[in-house]
PDB file of C-alpha atoms in Angstrom:
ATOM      1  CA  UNK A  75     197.831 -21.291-181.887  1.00 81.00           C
ATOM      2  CA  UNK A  76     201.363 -20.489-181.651  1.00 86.00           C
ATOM      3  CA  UNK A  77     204.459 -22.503-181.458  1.00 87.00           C
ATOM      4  CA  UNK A  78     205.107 -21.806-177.678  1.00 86.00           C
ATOM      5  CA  UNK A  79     201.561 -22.820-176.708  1.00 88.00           C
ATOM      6  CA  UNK A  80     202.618 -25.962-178.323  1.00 90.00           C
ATOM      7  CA  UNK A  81     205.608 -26.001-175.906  1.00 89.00           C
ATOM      8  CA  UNK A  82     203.463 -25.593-173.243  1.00 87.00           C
ATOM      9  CA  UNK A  83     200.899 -28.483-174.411  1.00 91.00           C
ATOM     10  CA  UNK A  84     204.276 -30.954-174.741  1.00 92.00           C
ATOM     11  CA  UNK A  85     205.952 -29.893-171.469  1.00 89.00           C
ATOM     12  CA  UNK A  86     202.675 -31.223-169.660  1.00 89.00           C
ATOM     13  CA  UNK A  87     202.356 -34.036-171.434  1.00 91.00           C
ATOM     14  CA  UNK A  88     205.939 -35.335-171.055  1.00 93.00           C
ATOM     15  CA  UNK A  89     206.957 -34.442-167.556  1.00 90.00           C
ATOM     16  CA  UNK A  90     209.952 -35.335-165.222  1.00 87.00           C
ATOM     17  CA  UNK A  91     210.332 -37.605-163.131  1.00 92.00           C
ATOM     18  CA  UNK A  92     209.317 -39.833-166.668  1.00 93.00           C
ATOM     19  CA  UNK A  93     210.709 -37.878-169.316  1.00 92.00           C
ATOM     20  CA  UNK A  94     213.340 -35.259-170.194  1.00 90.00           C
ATOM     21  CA  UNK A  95     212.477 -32.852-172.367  1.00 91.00           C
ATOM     22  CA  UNK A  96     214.613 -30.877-174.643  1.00 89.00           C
ATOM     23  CA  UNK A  97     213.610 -28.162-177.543  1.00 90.00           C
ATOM     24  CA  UNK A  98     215.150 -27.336-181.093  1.00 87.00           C
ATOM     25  CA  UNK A  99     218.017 -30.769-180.621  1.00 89.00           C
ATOM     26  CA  UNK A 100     220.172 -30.650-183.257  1.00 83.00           C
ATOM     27  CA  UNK A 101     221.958 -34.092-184.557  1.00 78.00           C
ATOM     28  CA  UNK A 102     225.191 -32.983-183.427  1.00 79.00           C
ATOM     29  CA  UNK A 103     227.110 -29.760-182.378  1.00 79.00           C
ATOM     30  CA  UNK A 104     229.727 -27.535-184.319  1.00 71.00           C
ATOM     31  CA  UNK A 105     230.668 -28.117-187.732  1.00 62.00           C
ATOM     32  CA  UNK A 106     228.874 -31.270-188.028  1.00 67.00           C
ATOM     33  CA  UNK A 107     225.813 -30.169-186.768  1.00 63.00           C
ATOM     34  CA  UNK A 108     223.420 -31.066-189.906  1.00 68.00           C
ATOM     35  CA  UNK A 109     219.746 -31.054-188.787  1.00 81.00           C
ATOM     36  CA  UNK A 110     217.656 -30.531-185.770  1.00 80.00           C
ATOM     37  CA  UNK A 111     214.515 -31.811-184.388  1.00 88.00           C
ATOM     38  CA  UNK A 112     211.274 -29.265-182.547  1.00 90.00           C
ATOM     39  CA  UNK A 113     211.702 -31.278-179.816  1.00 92.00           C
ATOM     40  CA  UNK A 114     212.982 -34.482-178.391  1.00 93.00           C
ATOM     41  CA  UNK A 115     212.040 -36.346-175.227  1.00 94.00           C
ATOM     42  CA  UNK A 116     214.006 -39.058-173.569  1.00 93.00           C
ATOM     43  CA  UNK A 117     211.685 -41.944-171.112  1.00 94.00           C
ATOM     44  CA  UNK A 118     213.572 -42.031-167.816  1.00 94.00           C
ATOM     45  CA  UNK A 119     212.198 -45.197-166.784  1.00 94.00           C
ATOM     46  CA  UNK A 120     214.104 -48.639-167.345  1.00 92.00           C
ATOM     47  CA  UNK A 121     210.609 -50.568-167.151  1.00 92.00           C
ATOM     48  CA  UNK A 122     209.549 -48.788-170.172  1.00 90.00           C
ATOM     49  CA  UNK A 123     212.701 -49.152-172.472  1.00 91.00           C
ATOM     50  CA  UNK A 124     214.456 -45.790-171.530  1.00 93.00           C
ATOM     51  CA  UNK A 125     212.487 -44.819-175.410  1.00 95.00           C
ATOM     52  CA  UNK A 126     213.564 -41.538-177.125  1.00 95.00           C
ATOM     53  CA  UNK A 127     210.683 -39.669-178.889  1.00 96.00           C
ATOM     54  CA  UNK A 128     210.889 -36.988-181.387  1.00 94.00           C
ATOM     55  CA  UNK A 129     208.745 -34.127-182.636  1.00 96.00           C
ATOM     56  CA  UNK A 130     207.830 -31.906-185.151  1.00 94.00           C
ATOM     57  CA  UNK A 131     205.868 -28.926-184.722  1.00 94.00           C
ATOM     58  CA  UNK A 132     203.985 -27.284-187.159  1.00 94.00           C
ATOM     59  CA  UNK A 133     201.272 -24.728-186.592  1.00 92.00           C
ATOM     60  CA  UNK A 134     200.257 -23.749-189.809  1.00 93.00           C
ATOM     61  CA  UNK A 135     199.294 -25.448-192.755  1.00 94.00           C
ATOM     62  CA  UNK A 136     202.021 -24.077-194.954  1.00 92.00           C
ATOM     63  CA  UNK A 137     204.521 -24.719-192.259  1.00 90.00           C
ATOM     64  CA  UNK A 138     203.115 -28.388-193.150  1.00 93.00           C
ATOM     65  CA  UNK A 139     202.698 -28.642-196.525  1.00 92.00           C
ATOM     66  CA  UNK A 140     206.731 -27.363-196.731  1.00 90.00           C
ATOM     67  CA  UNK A 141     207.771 -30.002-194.580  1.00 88.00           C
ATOM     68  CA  UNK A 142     205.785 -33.350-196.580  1.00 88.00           C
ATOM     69  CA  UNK A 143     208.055 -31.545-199.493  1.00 88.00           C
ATOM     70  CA  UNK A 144     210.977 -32.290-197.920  1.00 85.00           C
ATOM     71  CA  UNK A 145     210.509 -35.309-195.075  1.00 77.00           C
ATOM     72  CA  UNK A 146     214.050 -36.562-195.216  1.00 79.00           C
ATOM     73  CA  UNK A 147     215.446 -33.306-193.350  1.00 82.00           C
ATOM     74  CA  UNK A 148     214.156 -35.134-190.117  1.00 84.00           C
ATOM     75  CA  UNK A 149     216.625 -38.073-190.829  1.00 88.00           C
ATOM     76  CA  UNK A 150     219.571 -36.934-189.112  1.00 88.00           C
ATOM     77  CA  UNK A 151     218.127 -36.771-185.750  1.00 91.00           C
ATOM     78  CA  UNK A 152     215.204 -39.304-186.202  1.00 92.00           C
ATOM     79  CA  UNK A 153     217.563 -42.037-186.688  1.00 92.00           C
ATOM     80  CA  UNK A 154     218.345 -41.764-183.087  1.00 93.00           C
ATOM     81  CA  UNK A 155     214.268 -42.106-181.790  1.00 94.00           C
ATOM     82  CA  UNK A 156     212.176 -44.700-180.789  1.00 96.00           C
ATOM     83  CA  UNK A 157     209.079 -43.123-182.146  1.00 96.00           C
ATOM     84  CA  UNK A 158     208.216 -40.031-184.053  1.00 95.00           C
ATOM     85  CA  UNK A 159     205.619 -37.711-184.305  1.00 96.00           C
ATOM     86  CA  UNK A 160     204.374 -34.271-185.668  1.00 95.00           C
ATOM     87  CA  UNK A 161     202.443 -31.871-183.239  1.00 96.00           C
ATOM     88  CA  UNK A 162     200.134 -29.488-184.895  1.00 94.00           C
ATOM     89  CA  UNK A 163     196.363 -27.696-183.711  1.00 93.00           C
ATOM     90  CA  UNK A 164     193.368 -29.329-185.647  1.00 91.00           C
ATOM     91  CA  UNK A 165     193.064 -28.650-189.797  1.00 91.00           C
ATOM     92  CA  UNK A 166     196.826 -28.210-189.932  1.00 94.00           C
ATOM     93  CA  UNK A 167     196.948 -32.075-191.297  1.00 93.00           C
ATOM     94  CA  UNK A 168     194.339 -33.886-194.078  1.00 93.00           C
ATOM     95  CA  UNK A 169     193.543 -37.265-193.578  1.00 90.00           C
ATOM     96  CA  UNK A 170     196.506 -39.294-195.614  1.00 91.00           C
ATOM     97  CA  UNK A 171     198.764 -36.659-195.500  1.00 92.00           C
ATOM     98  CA  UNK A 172     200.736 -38.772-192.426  1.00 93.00           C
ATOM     99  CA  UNK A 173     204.181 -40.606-193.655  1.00 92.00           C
ATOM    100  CA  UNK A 174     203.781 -44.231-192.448  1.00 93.00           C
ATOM    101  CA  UNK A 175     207.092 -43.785-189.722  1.00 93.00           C
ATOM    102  CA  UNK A 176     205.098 -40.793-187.937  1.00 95.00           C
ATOM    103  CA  UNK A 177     202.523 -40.521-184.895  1.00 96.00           C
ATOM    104  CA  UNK A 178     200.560 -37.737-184.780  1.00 96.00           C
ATOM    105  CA  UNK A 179     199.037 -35.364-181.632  1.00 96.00           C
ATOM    106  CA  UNK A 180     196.799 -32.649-181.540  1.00 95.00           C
ATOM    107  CA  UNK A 181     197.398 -29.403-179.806  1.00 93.00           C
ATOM    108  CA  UNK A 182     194.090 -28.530-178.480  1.00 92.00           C
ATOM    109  CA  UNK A 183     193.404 -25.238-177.045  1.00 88.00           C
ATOM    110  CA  UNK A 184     192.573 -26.532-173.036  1.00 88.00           C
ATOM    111  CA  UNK A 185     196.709 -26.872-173.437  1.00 87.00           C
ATOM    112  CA  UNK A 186     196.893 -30.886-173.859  1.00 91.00           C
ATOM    113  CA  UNK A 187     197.793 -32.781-176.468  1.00 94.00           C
ATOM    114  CA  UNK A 188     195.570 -35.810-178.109  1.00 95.00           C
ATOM    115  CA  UNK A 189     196.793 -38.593-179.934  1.00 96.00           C
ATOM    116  CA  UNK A 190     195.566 -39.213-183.074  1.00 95.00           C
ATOM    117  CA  UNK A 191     197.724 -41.550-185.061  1.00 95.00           C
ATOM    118  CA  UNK A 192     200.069 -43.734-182.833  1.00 96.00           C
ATOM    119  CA  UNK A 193     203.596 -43.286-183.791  1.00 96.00           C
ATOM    120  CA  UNK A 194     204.889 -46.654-184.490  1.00 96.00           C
ATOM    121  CA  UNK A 195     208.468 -47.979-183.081  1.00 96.00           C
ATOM    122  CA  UNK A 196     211.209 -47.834-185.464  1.00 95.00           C
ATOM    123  CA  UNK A 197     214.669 -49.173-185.062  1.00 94.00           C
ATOM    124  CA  UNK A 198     216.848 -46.746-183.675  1.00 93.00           C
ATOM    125  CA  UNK A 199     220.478 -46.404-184.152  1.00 93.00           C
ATOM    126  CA  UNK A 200     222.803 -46.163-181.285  1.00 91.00           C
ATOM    127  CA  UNK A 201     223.057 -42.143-180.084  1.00 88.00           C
ATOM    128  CA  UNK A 202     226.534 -41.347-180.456  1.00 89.00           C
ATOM    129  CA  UNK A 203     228.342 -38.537-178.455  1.00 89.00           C
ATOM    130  CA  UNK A 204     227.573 -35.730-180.744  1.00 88.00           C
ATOM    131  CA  UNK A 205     223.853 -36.535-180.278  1.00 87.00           C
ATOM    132  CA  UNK A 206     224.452 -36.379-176.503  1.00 88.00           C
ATOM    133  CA  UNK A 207     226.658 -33.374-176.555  1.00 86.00           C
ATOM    134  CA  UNK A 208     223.294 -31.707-178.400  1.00 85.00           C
ATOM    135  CA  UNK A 209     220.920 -33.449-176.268  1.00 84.00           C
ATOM    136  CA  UNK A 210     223.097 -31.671-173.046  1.00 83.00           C
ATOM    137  CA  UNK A 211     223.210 -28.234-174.934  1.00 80.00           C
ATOM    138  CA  UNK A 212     220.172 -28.122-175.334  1.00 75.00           C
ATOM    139  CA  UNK A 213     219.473 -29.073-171.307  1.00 73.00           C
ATOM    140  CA  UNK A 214     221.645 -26.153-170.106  1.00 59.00           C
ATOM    141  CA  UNK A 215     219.802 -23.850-172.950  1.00 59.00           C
ATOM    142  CA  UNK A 216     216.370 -25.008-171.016  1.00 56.00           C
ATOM    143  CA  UNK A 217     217.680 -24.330-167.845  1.00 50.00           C
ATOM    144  CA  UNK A 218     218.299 -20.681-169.526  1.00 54.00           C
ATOM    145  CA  UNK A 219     214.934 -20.177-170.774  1.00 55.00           C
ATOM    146  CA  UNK A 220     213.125 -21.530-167.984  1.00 51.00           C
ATOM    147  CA  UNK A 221     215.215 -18.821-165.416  1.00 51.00           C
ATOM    148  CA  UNK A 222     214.748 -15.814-168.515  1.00 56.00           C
ATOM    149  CA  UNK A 223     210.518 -17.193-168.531  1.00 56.00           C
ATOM    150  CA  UNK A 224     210.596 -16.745-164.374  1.00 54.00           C
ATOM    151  CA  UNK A 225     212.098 -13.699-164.333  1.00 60.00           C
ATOM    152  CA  UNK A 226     209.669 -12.272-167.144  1.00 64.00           C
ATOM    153  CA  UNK A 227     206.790 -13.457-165.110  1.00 64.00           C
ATOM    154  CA  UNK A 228     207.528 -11.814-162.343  1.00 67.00           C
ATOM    155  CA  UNK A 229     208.374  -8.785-164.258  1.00 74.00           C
ATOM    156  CA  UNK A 230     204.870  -8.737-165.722  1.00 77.00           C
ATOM    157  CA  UNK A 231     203.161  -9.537-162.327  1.00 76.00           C
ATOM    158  CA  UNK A 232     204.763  -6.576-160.675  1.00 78.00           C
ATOM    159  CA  UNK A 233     203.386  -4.479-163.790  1.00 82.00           C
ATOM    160  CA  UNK A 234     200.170  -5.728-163.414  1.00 83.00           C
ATOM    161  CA  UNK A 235     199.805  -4.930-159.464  1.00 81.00           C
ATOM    162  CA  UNK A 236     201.732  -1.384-160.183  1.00 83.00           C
ATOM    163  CA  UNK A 237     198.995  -0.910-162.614  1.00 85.00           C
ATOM    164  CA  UNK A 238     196.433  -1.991-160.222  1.00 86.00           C
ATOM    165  CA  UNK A 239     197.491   0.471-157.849  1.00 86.00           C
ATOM    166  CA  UNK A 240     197.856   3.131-160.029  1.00 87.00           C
ATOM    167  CA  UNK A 241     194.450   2.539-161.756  1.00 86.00           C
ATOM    168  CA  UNK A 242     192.735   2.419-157.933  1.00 87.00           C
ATOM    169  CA  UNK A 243     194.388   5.679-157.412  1.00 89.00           C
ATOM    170  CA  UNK A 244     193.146   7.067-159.847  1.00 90.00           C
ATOM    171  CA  UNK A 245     189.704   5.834-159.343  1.00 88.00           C
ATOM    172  CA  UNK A 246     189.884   7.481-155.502  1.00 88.00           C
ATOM    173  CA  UNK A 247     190.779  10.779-156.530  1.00 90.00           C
ATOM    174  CA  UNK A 248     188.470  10.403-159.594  1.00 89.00           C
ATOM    175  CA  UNK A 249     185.612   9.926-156.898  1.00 88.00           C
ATOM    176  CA  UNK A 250     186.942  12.642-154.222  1.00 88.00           C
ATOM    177  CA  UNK A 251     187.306  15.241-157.222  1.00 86.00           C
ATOM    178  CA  UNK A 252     183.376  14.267-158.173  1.00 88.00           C
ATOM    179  CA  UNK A 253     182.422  14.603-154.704  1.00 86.00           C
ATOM    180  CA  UNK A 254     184.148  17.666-153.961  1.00 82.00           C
ATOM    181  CA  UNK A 255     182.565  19.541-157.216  1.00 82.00           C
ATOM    182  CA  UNK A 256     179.129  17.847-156.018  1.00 83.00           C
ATOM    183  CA  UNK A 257     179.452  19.785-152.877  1.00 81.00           C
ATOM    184  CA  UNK A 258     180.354  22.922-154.169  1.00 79.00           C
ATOM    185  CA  UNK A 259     177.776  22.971-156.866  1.00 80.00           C
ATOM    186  CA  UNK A 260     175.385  22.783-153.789  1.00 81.00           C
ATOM    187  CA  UNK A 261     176.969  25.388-151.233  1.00 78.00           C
ATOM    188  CA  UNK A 262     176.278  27.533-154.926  1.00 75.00           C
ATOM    189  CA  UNK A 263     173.040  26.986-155.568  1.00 80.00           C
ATOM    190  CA  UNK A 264     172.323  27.245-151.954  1.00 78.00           C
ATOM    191  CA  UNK A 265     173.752  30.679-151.451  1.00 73.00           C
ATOM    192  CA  UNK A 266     173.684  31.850-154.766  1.00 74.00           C
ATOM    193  CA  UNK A 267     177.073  32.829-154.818  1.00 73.00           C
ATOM    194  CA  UNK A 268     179.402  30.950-157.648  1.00 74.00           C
ATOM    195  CA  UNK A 269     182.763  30.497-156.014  1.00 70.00           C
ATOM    196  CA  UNK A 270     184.342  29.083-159.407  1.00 61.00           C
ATOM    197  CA  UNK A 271     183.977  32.186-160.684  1.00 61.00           C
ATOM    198  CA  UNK A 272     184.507  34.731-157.646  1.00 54.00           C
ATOM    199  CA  UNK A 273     187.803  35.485-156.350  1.00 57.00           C
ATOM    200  CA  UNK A 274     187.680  36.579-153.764  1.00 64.00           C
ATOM    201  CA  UNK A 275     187.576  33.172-152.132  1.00 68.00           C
ATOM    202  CA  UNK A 276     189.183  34.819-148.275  1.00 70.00           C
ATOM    203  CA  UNK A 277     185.764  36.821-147.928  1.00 71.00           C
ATOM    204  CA  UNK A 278     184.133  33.663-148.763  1.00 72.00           C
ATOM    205  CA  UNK A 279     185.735  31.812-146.058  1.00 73.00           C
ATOM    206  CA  UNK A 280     185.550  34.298-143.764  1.00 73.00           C
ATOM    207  CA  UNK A 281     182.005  34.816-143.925  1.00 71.00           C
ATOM    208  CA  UNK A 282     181.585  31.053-143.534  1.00 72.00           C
ATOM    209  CA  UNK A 283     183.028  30.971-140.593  1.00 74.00           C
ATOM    210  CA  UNK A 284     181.815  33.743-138.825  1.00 70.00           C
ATOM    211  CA  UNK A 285     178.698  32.155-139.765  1.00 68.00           C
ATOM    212  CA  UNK A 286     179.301  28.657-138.384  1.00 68.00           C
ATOM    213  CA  UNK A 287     181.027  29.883-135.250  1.00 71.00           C
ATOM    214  CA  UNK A 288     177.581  32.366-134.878  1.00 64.00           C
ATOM    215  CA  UNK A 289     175.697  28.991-133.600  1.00 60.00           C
ATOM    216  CA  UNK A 290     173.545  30.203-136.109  1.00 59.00           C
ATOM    217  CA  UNK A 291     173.069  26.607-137.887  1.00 58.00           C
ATOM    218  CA  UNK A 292     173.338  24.448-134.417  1.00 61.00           C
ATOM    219  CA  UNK A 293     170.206  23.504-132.290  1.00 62.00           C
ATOM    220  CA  UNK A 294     167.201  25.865-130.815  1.00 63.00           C
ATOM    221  CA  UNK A 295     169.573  26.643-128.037  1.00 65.00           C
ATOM    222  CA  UNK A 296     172.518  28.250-130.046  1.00 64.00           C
ATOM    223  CA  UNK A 297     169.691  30.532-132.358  1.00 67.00           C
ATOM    224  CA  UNK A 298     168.474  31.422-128.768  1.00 71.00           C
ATOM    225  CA  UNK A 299     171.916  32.264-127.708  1.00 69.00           C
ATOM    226  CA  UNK A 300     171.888  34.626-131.223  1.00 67.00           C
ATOM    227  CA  UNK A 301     168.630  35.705-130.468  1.00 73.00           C
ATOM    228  CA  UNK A 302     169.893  37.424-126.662  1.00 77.00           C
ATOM    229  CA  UNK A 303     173.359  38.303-127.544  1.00 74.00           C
ATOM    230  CA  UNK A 304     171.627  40.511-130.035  1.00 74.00           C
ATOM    231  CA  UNK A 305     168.998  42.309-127.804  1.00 79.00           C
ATOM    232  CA  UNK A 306     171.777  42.911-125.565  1.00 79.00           C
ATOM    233  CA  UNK A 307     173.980  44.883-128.463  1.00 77.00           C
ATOM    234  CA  UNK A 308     170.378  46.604-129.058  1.00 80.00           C
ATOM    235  CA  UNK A 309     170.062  47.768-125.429  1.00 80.00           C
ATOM    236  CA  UNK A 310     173.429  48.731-125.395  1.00 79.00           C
ATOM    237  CA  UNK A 311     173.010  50.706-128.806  1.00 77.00           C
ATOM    238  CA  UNK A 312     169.748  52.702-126.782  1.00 76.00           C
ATOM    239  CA  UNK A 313     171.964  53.520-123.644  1.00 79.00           C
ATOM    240  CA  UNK A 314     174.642  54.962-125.810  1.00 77.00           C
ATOM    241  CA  UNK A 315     172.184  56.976-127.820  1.00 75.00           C
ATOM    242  CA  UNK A 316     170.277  57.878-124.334  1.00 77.00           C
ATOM    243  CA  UNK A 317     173.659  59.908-123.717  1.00 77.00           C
ATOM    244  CA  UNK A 318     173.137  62.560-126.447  1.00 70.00           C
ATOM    245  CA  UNK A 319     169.688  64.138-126.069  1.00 64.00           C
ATOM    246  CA  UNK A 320     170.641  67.326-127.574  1.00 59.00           C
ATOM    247  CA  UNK A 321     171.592  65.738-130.870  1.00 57.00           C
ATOM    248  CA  UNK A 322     168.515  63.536-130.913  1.00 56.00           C
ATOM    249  CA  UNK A 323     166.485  66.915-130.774  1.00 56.00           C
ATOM    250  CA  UNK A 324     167.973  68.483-133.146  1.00 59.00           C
ATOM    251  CA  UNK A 325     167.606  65.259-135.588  1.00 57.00           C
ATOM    252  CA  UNK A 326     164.225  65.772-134.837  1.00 59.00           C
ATOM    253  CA  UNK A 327     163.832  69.024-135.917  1.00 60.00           C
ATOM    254  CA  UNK A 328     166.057  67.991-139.229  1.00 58.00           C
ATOM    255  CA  UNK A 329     163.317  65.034-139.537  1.00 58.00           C
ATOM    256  CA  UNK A 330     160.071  67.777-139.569  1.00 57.00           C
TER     257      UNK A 330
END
């Protein structure tokens, strides 16, 4: 699991119009900026003490084990909270391993978070303006990253439906090449002729025609029509050759 599907797990779980969430809150701003906090979310509702919660997340076990070495760095901005806790996916914290001033939550992989050690409330001291002023930096940096996380989403989903297109084009002329080497591979082993391999592809064409415009291939009635156009050019052919007796003679004679 990585740190921004932890993001995702705590922006569902504390939501507007109850909370206000902010990410990487530093103690202050400027020079006196000191320490920072994962994540820190203030309770918008009066009814339920207006609490301010912080967070540590750690994703890894090393990323843990680093932090129990040191657990004072979270002082600076954990004086200001409520309650405190430490986000992290199962197996990234033992049993014992908790300090006694932290909750803990689970990241799970459906995207929610589980509590498994109730944080318990602390006494806060009073947020001072340079805790604000970080608290509002950090609201105009979210505003920032949620715009720059819009615009790459729509980036990728007009990716993703240029590749769809493209990939369906391809598929279509994938198909119509297929079908188009289908059908010559027939008119081939049909008339014996390869046309991949013979060039001279306006003979081709030419003979197909005159053979489709023949009636040849159409019903009983157009072979008929073939049939008596040609005994016509055959009686013609004996009229013409009824004209020159002498030379049929004279083939005759050639002939014995």
């Amino acid at each position: 699991m990585k740190t921004a599907d932890v993001r995702v797990a705590l922006r569902s779980r504390f939501c507007s119009p109850e909370w206000a969430l902010f990410f990487e809150v530093g103690d202050a701003t400027g020079v006196q900026h000191n320490r920072w906090a994962d994540a820190v979310a203030i309770n918008l509702y009066p009814s339920r003490g207006l609490e301010i919660h912080g967070f540590e997340i750690k994703v890894s076990r090393s990323d843990w084990l680093r932090e129990l070495k040191n657990p004072a760095k979270s002082a600076p901005v954990q004086q200001f909270c409520d309650r405190w806790w430490v986000v992290a996916p199962d197996g990234v914290i033992l049993d014992g391993e908790l300090p006694p001033t932290w909750g803990r939550y689970e990241a799970q992989a459906s995207g929610k978070l589980r509590q498994v050690v109730a944080a318990p409330k602390l006494e806060p001291n009073e947020i001072n303006r340079a805790f604000v002023a970080a608290m509002l930096r950090r609201a105009s940096a979210t505003d920032e990253d949620l715009v720059k996380a819009a615009v790459s989403a729509e980036i990728q989903r007009l990716r993703q439906a240029d590749e769809q297109r493209v990939a369906k084009e391809i598929d279509a002329r994938t198909r119509r090449f297929k079908e188009t080497q289908e059908a010559i591979a027939e008119i081939e082993a049909i008339s014996g002729v390869e046309i991949s391999h013979w060039g001279k592809s306006e003979q081709i064409g030419r003979a197909v025609r005159a053979v489709l415009t023949s009636g040849v291939l159409e019903t009983w009635g157009g072979i008929e029509g073939v049939k008596k156009r040609a005994a016509a050019i055959l009686a013609q052919c004996d009229e013409a050759l009824a004209l020159f007796p002498a030379a049929e003679a004279k083939a005759d004679e050639c002939n014995t």
